[in-house]
Coordinates of C-alpha atoms in Angstrom, one line a residue:
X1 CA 3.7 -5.5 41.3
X2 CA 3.8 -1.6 39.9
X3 CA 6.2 -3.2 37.0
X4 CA 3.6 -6.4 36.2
X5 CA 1.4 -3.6 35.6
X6 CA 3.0 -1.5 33.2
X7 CA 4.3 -4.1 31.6
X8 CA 0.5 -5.6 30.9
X9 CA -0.4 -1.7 30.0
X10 CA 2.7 -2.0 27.6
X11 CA 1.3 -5.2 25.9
X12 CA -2.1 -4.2 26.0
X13 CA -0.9 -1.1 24.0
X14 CA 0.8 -2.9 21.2
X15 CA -2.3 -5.4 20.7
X16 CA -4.3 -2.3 20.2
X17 CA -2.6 -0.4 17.9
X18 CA -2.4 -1.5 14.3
X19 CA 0.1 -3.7 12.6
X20 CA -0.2 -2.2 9.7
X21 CA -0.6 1.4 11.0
X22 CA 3.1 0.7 12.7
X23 CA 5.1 -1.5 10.6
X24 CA 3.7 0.0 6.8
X25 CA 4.1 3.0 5.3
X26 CA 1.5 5.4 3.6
X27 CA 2.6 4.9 0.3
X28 CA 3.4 1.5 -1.7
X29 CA 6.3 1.4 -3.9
X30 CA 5.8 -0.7 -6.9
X31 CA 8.0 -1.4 -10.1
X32 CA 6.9 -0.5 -13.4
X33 CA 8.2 -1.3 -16.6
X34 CA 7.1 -1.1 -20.1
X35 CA 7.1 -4.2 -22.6
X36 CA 9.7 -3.2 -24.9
X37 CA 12.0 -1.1 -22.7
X38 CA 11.1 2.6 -23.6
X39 CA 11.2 5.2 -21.2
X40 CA 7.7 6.8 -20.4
X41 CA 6.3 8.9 -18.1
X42 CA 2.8 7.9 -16.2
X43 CA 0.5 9.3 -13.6
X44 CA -1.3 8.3 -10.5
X45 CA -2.8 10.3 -7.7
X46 CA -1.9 13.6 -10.0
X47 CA 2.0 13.0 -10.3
X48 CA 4.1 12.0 -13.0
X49 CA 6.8 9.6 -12.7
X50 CA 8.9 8.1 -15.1
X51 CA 9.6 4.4 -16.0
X52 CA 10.9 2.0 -16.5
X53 CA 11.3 2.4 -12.0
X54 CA 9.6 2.6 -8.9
X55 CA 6.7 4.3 -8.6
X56 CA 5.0 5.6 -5.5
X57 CA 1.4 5.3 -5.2
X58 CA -0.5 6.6 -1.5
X59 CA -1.8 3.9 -0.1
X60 CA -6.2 4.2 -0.2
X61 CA -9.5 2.3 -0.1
X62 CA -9.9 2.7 -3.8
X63 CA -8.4 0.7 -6.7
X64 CA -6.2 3.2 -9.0
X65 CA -5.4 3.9 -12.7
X66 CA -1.9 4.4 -13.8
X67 CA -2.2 6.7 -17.0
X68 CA 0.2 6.6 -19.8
X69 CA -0.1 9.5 -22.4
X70 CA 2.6 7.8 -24.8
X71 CA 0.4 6.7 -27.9
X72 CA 2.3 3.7 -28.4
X73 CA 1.1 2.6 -25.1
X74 CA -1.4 1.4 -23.1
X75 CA -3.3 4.4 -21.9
X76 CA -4.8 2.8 -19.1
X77 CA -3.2 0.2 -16.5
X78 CA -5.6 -0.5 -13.5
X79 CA -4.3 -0.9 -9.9
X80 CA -6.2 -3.4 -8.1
X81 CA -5.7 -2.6 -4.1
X82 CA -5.0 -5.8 -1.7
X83 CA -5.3 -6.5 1.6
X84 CA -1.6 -6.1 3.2
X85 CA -0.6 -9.7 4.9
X86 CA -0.2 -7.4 8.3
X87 CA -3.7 -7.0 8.4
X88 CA -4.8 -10.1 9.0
X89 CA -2.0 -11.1 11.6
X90 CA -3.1 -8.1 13.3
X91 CA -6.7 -9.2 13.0
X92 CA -5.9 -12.3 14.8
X93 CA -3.5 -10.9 17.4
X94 CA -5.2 -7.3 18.2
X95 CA -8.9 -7.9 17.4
X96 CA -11.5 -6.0 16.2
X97 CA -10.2 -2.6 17.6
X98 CA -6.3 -3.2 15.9
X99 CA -7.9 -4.2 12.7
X100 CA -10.1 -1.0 12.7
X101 CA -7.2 1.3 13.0
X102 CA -5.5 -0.1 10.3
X103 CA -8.7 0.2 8.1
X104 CA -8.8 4.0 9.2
X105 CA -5.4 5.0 8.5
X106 CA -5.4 3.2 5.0
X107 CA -2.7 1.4 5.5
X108 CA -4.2 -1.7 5.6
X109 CA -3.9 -1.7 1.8
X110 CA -1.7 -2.0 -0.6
X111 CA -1.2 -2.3 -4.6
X112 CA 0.7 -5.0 -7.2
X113 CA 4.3 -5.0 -6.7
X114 CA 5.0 -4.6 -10.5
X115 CA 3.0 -3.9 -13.4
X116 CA 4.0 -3.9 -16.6
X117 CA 2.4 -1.6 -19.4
X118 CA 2.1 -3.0 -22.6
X119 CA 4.2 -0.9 -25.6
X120 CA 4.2 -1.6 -29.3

């Protein structure tokens, strides 16, 4: 009996806590490249990376713009946030209360998984 019990406290616990609190991180790694292959640096959320490569962006509840100051480039690329696919099994599976620590923590979202910045 004592072990049916924390076993259902055990369950009860994982459909409570968010999927996308527990299985995502709190940044989204995307690739970047440039349309003719140059090397560039950009920025989002204040640091500079270089690309072509991955680029780390912290996962928020707010679209983002990657900044290029190469003139040759597009200054401005716009990172559209999504919906993360764990949200919504979580919003099926752990209700209203797993689905609302996901939006809190953030990580319910995420950004495109490349972008490419146009280059003359």
């Amino acid at each position: 009996m004592k072990l049916k019990v924390i076993f259902t406290l055990a369950i009860a616990t994982i459909f409570a806590s968010g999927c996308s609190t527990i299985l995502t991180d709190d940044t989204h790694k995307m690739n970047v490249s440039t349309s003719n292959g140059k090397k560039i640096d950009v920025e989002v959320d204040g640091n500079i990376q270089a690309v072509p490569g991955i680029v780390i962006v912290e996962k928020e509840n707010k679209d983002k713009i990657l900044i290029t100051k190469d003139a040759a480039c597009t200054s401005n690329t716009a990172l559209n946030k999504e919906v993360e696919t764990t949200f919504f099994v979580n919003l099926l599976s752990g209700g209203v209360l797993g689905s609302s620590t996901d939006y809190g923590t953030a990580k319910m979202w995420k950004y495109q998984d490349s972008v490419t910045i146009s280059c003359n």
